[in-house]
CSV table of C-alpha atoms and ligand atoms in Angstrom, one decimal:
chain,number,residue,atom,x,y,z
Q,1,UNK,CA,123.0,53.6,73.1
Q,2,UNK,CA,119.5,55.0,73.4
Q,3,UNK,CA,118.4,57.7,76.2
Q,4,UNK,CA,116.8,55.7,78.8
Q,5,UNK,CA,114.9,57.1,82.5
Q,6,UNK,CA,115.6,54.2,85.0
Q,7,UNK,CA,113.5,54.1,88.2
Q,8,UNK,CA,113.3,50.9,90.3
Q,9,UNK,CA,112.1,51.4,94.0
Q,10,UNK,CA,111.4,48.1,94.8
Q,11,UNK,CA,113.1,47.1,98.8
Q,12,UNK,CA,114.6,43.4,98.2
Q,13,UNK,CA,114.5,41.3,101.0
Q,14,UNK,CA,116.7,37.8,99.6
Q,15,UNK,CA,117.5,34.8,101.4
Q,16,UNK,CA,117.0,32.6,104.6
Q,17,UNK,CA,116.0,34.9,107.6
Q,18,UNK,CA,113.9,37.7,106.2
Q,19,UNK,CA,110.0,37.3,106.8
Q,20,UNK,CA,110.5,38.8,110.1
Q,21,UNK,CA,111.3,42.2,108.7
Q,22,UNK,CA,107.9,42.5,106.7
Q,23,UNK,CA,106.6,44.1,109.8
Q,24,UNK,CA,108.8,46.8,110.0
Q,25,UNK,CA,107.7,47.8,106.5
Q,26,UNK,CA,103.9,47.9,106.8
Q,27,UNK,CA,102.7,50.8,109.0
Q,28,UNK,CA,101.2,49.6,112.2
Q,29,UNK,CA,97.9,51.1,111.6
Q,30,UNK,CA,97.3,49.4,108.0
Q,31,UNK,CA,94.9,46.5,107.7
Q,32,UNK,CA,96.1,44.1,105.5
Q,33,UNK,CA,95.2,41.7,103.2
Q,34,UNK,CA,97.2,38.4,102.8
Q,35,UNK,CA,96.7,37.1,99.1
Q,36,UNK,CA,97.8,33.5,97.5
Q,37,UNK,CA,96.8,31.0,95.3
Q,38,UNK,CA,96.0,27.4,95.6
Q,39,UNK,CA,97.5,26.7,98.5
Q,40,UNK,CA,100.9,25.7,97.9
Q,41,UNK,CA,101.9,28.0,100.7
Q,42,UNK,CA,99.9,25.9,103.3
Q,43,UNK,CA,102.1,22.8,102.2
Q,44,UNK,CA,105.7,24.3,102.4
Q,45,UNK,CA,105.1,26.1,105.3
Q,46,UNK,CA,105.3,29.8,104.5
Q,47,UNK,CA,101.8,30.2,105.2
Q,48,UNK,CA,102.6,30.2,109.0
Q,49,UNK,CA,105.8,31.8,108.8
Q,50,UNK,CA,103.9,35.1,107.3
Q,51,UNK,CA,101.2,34.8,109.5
Q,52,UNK,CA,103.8,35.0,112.4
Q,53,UNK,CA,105.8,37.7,110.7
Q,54,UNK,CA,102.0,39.8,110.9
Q,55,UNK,CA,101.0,38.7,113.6
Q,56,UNK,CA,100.4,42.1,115.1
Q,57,UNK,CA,98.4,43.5,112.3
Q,58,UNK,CA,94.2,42.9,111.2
Q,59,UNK,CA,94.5,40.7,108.7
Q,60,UNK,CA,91.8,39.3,106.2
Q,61,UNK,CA,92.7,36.7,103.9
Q,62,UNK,CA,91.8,36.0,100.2
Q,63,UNK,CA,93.2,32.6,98.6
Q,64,UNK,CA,92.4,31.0,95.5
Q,65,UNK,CA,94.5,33.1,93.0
Q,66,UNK,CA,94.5,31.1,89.9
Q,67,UNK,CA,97.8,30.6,87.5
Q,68,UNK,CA,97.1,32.9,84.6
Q,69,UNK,CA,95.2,35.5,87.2
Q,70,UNK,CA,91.7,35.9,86.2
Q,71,UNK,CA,90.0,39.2,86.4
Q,72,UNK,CA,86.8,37.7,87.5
Q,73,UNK,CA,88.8,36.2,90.8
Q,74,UNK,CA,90.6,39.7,91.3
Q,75,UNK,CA,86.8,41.6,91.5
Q,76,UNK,CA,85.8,40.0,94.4
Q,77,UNK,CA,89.2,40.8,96.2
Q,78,UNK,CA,88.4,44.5,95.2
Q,79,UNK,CA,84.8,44.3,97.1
Q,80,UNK,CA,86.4,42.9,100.1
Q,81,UNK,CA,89.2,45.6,100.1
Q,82,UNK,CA,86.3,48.2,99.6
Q,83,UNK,CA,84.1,46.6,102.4
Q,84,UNK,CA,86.5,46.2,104.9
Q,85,UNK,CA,88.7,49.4,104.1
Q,86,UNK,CA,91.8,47.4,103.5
Q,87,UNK,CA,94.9,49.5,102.8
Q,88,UNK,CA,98.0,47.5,102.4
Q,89,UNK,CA,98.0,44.3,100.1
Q,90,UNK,CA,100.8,41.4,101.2
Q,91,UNK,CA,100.6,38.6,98.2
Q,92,UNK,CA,102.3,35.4,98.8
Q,93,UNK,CA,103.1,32.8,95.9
Q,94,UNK,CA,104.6,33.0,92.2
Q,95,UNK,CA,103.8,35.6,89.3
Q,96,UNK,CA,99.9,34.8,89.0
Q,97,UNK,CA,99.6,35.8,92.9
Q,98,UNK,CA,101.4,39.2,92.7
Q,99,UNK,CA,100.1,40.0,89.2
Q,100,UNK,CA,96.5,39.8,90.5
Q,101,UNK,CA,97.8,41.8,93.8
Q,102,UNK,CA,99.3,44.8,90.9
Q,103,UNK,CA,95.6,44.7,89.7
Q,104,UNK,CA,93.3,44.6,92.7
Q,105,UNK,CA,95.5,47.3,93.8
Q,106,UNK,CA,95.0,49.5,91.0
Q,107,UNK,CA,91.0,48.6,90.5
Q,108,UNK,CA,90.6,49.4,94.2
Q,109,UNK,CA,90.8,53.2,93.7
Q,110,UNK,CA,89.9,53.4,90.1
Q,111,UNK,CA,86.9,55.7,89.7
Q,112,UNK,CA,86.6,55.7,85.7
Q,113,UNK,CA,84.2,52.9,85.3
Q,114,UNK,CA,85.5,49.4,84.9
Q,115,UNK,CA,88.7,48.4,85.6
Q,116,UNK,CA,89.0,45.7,82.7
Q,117,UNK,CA,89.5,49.0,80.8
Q,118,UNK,CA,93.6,49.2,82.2
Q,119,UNK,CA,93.8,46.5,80.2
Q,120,UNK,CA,91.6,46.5,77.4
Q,121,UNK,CA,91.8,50.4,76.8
Q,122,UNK,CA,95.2,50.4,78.8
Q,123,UNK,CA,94.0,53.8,81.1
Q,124,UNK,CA,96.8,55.0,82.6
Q,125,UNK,CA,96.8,54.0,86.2
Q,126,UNK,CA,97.2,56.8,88.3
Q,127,UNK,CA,96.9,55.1,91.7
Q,128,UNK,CA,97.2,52.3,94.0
Q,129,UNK,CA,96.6,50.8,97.4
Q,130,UNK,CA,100.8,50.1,98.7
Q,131,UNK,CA,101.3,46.5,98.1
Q,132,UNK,CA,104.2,43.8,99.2
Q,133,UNK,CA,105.1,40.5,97.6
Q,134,UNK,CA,106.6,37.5,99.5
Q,135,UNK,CA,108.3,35.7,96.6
Q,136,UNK,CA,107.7,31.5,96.2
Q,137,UNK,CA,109.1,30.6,92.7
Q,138,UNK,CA,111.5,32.2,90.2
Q,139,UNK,CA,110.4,33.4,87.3
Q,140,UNK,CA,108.2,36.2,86.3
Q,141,UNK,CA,110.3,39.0,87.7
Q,142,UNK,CA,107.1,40.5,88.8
Q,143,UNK,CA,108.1,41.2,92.5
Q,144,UNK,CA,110.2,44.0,91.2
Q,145,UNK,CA,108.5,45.4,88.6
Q,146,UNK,CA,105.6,47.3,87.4
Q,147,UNK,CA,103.6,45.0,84.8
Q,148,UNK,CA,100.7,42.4,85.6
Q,149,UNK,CA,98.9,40.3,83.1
Q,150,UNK,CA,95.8,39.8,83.7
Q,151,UNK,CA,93.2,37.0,81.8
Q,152,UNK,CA,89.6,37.3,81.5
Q,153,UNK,CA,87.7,33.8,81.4
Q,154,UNK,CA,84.4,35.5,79.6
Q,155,UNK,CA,86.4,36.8,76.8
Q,156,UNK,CA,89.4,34.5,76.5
Q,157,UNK,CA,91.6,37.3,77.1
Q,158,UNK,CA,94.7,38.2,78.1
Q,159,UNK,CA,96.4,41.1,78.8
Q,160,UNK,CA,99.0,43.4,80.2
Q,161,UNK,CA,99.5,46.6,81.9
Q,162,UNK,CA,102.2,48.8,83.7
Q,163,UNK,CA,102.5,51.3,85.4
Q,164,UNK,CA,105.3,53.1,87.8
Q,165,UNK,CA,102.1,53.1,90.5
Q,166,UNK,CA,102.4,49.1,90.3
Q,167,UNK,CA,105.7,48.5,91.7
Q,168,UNK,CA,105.8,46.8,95.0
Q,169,UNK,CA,106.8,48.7,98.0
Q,170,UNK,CA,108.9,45.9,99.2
Q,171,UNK,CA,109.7,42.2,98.1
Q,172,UNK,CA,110.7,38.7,100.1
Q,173,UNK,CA,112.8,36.5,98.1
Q,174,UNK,CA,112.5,32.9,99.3
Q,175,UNK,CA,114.6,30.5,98.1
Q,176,UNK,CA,114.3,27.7,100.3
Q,177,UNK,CA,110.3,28.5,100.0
Q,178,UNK,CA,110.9,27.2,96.3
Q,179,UNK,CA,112.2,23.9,97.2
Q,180,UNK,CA,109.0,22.6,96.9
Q,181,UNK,CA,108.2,23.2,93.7
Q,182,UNK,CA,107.0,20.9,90.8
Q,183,UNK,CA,109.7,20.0,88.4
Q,184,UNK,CA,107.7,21.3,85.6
Q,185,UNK,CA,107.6,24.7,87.5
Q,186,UNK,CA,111.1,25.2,87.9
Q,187,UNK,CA,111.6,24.6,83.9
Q,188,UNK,CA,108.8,27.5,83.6
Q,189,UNK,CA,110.5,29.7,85.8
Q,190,UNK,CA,114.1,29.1,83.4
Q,191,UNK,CA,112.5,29.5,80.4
Q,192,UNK,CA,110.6,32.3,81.3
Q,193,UNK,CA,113.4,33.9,82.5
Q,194,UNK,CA,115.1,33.3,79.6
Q,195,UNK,CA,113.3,34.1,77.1
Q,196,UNK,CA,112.7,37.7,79.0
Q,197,UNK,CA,116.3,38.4,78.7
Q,198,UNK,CA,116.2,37.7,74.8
Q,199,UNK,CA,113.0,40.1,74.8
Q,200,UNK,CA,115.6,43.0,75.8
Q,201,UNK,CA,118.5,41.4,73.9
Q,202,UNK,CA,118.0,40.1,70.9
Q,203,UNK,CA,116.9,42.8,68.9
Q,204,UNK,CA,119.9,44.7,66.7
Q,205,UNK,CA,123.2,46.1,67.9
Q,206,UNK,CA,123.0,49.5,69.5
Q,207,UNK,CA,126.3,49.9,70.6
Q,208,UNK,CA,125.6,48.8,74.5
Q,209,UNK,CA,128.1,46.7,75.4
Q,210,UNK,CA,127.4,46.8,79.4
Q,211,UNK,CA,123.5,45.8,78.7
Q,212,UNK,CA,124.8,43.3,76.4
Q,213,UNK,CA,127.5,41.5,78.6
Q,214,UNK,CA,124.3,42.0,81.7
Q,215,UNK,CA,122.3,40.1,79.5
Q,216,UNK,CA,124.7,37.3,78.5
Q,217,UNK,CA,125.4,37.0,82.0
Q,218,UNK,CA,122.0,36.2,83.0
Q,219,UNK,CA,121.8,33.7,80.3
Q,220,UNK,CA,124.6,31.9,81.2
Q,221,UNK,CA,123.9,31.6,84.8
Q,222,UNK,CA,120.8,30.1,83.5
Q,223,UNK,CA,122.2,27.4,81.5
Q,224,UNK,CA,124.3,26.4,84.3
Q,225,UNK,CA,122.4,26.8,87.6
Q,226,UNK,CA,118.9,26.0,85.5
Q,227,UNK,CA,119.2,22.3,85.4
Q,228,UNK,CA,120.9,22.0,88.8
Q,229,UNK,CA,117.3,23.2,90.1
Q,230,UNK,CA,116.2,21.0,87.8
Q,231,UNK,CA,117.5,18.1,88.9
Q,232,UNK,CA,117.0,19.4,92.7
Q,233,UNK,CA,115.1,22.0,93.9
Q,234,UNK,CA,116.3,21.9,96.9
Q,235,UNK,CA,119.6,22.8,96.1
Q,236,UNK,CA,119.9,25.9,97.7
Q,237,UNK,CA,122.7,27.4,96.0
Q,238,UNK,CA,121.6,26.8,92.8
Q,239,UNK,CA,118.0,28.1,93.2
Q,240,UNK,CA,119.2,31.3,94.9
Q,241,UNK,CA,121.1,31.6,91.2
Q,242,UNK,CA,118.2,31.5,90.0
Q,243,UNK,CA,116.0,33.2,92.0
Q,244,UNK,CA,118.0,36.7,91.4
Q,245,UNK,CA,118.6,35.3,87.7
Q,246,UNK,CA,114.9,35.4,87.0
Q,247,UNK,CA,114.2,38.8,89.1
Q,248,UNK,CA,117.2,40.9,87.6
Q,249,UNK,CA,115.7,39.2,83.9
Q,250,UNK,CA,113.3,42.0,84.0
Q,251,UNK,CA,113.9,44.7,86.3
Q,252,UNK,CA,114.2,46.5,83.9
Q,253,UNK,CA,118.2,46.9,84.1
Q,254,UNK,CA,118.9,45.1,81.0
Q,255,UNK,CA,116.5,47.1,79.4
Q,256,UNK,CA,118.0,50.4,79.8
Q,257,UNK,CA,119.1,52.1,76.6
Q,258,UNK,CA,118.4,49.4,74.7
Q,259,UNK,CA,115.6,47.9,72.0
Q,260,UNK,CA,112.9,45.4,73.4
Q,261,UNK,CA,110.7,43.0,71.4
Q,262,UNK,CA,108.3,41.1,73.2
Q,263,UNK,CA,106.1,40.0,70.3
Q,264,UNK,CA,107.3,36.8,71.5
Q,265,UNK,CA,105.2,37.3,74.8
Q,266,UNK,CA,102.4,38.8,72.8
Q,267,UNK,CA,102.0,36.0,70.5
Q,268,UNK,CA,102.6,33.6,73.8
Q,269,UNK,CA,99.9,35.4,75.6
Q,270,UNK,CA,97.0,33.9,72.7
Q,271,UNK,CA,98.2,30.9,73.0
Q,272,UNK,CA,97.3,30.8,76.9
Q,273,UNK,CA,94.2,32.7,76.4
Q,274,UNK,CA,92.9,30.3,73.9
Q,275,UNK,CA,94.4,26.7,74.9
Q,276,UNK,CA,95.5,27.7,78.4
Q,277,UNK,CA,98.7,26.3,78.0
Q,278,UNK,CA,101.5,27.5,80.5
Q,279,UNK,CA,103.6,31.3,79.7
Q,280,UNK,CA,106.9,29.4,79.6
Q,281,UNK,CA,105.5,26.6,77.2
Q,282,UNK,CA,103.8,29.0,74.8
Q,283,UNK,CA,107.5,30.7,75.1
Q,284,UNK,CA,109.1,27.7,74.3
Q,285,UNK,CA,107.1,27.3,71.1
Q,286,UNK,CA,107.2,30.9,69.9
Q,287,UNK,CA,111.0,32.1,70.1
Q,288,UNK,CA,112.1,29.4,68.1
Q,289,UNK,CA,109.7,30.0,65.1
Q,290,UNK,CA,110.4,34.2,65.8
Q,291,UNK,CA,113.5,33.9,65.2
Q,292,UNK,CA,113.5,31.3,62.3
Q,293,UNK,CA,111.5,34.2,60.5
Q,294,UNK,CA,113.3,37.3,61.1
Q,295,UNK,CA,116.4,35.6,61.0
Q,296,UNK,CA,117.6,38.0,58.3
Q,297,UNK,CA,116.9,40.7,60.3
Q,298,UNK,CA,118.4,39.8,64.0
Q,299,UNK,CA,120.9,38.4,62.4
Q,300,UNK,CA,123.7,40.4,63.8
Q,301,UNK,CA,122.5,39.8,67.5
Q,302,UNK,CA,121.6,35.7,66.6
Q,303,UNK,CA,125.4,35.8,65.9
Q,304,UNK,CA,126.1,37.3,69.3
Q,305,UNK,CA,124.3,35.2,70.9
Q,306,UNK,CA,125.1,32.1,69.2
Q,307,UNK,CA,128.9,33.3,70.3
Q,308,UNK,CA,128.5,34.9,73.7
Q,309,UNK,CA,126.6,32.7,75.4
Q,310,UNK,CA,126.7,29.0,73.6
Q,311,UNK,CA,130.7,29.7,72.3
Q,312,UNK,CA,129.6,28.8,68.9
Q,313,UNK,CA,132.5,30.8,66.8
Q,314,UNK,CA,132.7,28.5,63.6
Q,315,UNK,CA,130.7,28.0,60.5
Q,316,UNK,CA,129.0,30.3,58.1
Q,317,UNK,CA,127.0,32.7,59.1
Q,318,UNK,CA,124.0,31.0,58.2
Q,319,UNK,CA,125.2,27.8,60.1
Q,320,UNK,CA,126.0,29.7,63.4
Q,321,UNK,CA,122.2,31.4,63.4
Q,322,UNK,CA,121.0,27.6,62.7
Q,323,UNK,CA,123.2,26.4,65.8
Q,324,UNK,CA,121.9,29.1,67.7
Q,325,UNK,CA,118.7,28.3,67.6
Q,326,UNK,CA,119.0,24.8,67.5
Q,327,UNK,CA,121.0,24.7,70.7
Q,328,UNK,CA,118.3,27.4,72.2
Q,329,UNK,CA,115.4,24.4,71.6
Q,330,UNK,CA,117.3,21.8,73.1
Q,331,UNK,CA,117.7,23.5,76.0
Q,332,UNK,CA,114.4,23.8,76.8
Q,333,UNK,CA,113.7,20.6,75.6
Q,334,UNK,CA,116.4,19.1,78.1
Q,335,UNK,CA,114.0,20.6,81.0
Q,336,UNK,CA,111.1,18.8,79.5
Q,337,UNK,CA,109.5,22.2,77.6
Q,338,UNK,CA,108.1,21.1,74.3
Q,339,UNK,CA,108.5,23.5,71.9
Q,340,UNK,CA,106.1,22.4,68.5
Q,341,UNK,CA,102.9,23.5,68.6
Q,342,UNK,CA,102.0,19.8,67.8
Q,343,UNK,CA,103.0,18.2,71.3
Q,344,UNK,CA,100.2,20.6,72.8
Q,345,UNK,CA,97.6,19.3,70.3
Q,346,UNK,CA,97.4,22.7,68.5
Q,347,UNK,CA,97.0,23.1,65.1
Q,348,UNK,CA,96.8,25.6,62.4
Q,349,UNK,CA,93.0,26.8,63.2
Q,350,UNK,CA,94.6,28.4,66.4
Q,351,UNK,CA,96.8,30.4,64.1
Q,352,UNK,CA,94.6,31.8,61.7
Q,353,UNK,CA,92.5,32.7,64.9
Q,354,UNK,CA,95.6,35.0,66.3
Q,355,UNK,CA,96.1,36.5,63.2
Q,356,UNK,CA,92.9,37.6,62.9
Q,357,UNK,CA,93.2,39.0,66.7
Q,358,UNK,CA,96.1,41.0,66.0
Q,359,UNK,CA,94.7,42.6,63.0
Q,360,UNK,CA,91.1,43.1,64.5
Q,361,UNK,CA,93.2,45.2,67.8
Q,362,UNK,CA,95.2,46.5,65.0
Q,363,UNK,CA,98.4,45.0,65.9
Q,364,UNK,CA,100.2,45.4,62.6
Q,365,UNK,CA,103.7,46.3,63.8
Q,366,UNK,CA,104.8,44.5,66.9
Q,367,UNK,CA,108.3,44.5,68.9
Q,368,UNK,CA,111.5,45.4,68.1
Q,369,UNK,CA,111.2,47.7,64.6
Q,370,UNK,CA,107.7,46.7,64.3
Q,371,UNK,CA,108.7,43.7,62.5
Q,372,UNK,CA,106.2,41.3,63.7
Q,373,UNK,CA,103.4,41.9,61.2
Q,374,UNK,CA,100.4,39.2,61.2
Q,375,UNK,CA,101.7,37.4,58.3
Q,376,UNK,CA,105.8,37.2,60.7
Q,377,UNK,CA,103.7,35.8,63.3
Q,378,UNK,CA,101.8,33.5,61.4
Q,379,UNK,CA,104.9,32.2,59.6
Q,380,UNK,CA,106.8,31.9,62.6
Q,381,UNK,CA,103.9,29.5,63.9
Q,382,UNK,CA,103.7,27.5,60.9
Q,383,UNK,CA,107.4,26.8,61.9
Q,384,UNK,CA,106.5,25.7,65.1
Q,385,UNK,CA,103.5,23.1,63.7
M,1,LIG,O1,98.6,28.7,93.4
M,1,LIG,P1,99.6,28.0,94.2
M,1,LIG,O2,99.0,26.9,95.0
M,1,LIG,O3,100.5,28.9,95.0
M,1,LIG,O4,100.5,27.1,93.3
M,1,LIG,C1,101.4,27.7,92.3
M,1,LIG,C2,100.8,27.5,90.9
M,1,LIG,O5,100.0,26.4,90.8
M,1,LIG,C3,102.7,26.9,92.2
M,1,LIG,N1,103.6,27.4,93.2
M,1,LIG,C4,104.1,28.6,93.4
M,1,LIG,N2,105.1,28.6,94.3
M,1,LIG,C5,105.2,27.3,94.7
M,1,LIG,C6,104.3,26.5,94.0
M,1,LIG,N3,104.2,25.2,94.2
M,1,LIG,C7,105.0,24.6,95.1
M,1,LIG,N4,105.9,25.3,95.8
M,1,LIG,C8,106.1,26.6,95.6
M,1,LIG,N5,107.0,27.3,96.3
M,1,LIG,O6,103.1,27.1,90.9
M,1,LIG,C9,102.1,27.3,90.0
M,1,LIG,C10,102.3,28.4,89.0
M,1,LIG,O7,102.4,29.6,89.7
M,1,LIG,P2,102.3,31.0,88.9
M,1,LIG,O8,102.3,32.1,89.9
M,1,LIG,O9,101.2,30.9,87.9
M,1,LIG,O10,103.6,30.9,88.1
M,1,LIG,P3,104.6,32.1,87.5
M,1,LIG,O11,105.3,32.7,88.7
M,1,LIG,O12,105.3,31.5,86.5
M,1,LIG,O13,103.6,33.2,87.0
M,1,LIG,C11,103.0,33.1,85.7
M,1,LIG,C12,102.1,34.3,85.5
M,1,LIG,O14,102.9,35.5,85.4
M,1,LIG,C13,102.7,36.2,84.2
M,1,LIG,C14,102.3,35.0,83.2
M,1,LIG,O15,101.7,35.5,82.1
M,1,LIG,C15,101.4,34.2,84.1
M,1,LIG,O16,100.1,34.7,84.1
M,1,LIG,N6,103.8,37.0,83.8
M,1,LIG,C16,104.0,38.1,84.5
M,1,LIG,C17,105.0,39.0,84.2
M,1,LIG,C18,105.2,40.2,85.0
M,1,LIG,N7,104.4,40.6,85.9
M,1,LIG,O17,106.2,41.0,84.7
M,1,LIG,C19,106.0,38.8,83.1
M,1,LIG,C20,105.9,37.4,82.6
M,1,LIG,O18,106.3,37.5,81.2
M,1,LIG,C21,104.6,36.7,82.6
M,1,LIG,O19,103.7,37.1,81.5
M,2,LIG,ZN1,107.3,35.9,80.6
């Protein structure tokens, strides 16, 4: 096992009868902003139930948080928190809502010019207006940990920070708030979660059994519970399984002691910033072709995989990789997550545009050993055509 720090100080709130305690957390004096998105949280009713829950405080309200958070939309929250001398962010809604929330916070009190430059020159953040998250869909893992991404229309960029100033003080997990999702949302939320777990897992064996089994387990509870939400997310039950699924994905427990990748995500990110197709999608489409080209190399933990969480124990070794990943698509296919590039009308143009990306930012060596170089990612595309 590597040597890992682990520091998570994130209060979790889960289940029915929690809103009420938000107030105890917020000090009496704060003013607060209440941030969301589109308004989803007018039409399942959590909009009130927050309101009620801060009911005693000032509160000034900024909707209209896109999905994929745009740093022009999170500007104008800053001016507002600087006008009115905010100092205590509550966002309510999915990833895109608290993402934005981790960087208004951070550009609030940033004094080094613009704040684009956490991203694009990824400046240390070093402070941050205290911040809560009221949790509406499962997925990200965002509303306990320290990363946001961040998209800048002008540019057609997209990009992440973290930072241990960026965790929430406190989260609300909602599950019944989720009923009223979208189909297509809740197969996001699965996918995303799962393919944040194979970030942290499927990399090469480094003797860590208890991450490993962690991991597994996450996987499997999403295979089962996954399309039980699917099929209806108002099952209670089910989407509290996957609720905690998706936020213990990346908490940053299973990634203790252990190597990460996440060239999956990078790659995925281009694909959003340049076609604005969904995280999970472009998640759906990259893994597959990742892993068809380093197949050599992960081949140890494909065989782990393929074993530990789909039972497949027979075969070559070269048939049980092929299963793995074969049985890895038509999951995601099963929750209606295309995974060519082809069924999102993207072609090899968009490719050689990424490559190009990567080596202009001088992205030579990403993930786990460095082993996505621009011509692994453009082969692993080519897969995906
Ligand atoms: O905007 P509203 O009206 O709230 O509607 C949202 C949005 O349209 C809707 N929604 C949310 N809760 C709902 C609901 N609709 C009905 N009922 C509810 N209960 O769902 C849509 C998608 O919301 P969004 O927040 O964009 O989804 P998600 O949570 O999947 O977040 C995606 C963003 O998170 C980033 C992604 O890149 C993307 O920008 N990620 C953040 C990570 C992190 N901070 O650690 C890690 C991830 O890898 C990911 O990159
Ligand atoms: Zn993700």
């Amino acid at each position: 096992m590597e040597d890992f720090e682990f520091y998570n100080p994130v209060k979790i709130f889960f289940g029915k009868d929690q809103l009420s305690k938000i107030s105890s957390q917020i000090p009496k004096d704060h003013r607060v902003m209440l941030l969301y998105g589109g308004g989803s949280i007018f039409r399942n009713g959590v909009y009130n139930k927050v309101k009620e829950a801060i009911k005693d405080y000032n509160v000034t309200e900024f909707g209209g948080i896109e999905p994929n958070p745009s740093y022009e939309t999170a500007m104008q929250a800053v001016e507002i928190i600087k006008k009115d001398k905010i100092d205590f962010l509550l966002a309510v809604g999915g990833g895109s809502v608290i993402d934005a929330t981790k960087f208004i916070a951070a550009a609030t009190p940033y004094t080094r010019g613009d704040p684009w430059n956490i991203l694009s020159k990824q400046i240390p953040v070093t402070a941050s207006l205290p911040f809560g998250t009221v949790l509406t869909l499962p997925a990200t893992g965002s509303e306990m940990n320290k990363n946001a991404v961040i998209s800048r229309i002008s540019t057609t960029e997209k990009l992440a920070f973290s930072s241990p100033c960026s965790f929430p003080r406190f989260s609300v997990l909602l599950p019944e708030a989720a009923a009223s999702l979208p189909k297509k949302q809740v197969a996001n939320g699965i996918v995303d979660a799962f393919v944040h777990v194979t970030e942290q897992y499927l990399t090469y064996p480094v003797n860590a059994p208890i991450q490993d089994r962690f991991a597994e387990a996450i996987l499997k509870t999403l295979i089962e519970e996954g399309p039980k939400v699917y099929a209806d997310p108002a099952d209670y039950d089910a989407m509290a399984n996957l609720m905690w699924s998706a936020t213990m994905a990346l908490n940053g427990l299973i990634q203790c002691g252990v190597p990460g990748d996440w060239s999956v995500h990078s790659i995925g990110h281009e694909l959003t910033a340049f076609h604005g197709i969904d995280h999970a999608q472009t998640l759906a489409i990259v893994l597959p072709g990742l892993w068809k080209a380093l197949r050599e190399e992960k081949k140890d933990k494909l065989l782990q995989y393929g074993a530990g969480v789909w039972n497949i124990t027979t075969g070559t070794e070269d048939e049980r990789v092929d299963a793995a990943i074969a049985g890895t698509v038509e999951f995601f296919e099963s929750l209606g997550i295309k995974t060519r590039l082809s069924d999102y009308s993207v072609g090899r143009e968009t490719i050689e545009r990424i490559v190009k990306r990567f080596e202009e930012r001088k992205w030579l060596e990403l993930g786990d050993r460095g082993l996505t170089t621009p011509s692994v990612t453009k082969q692993a595309l080519e897969y995906q055509l």
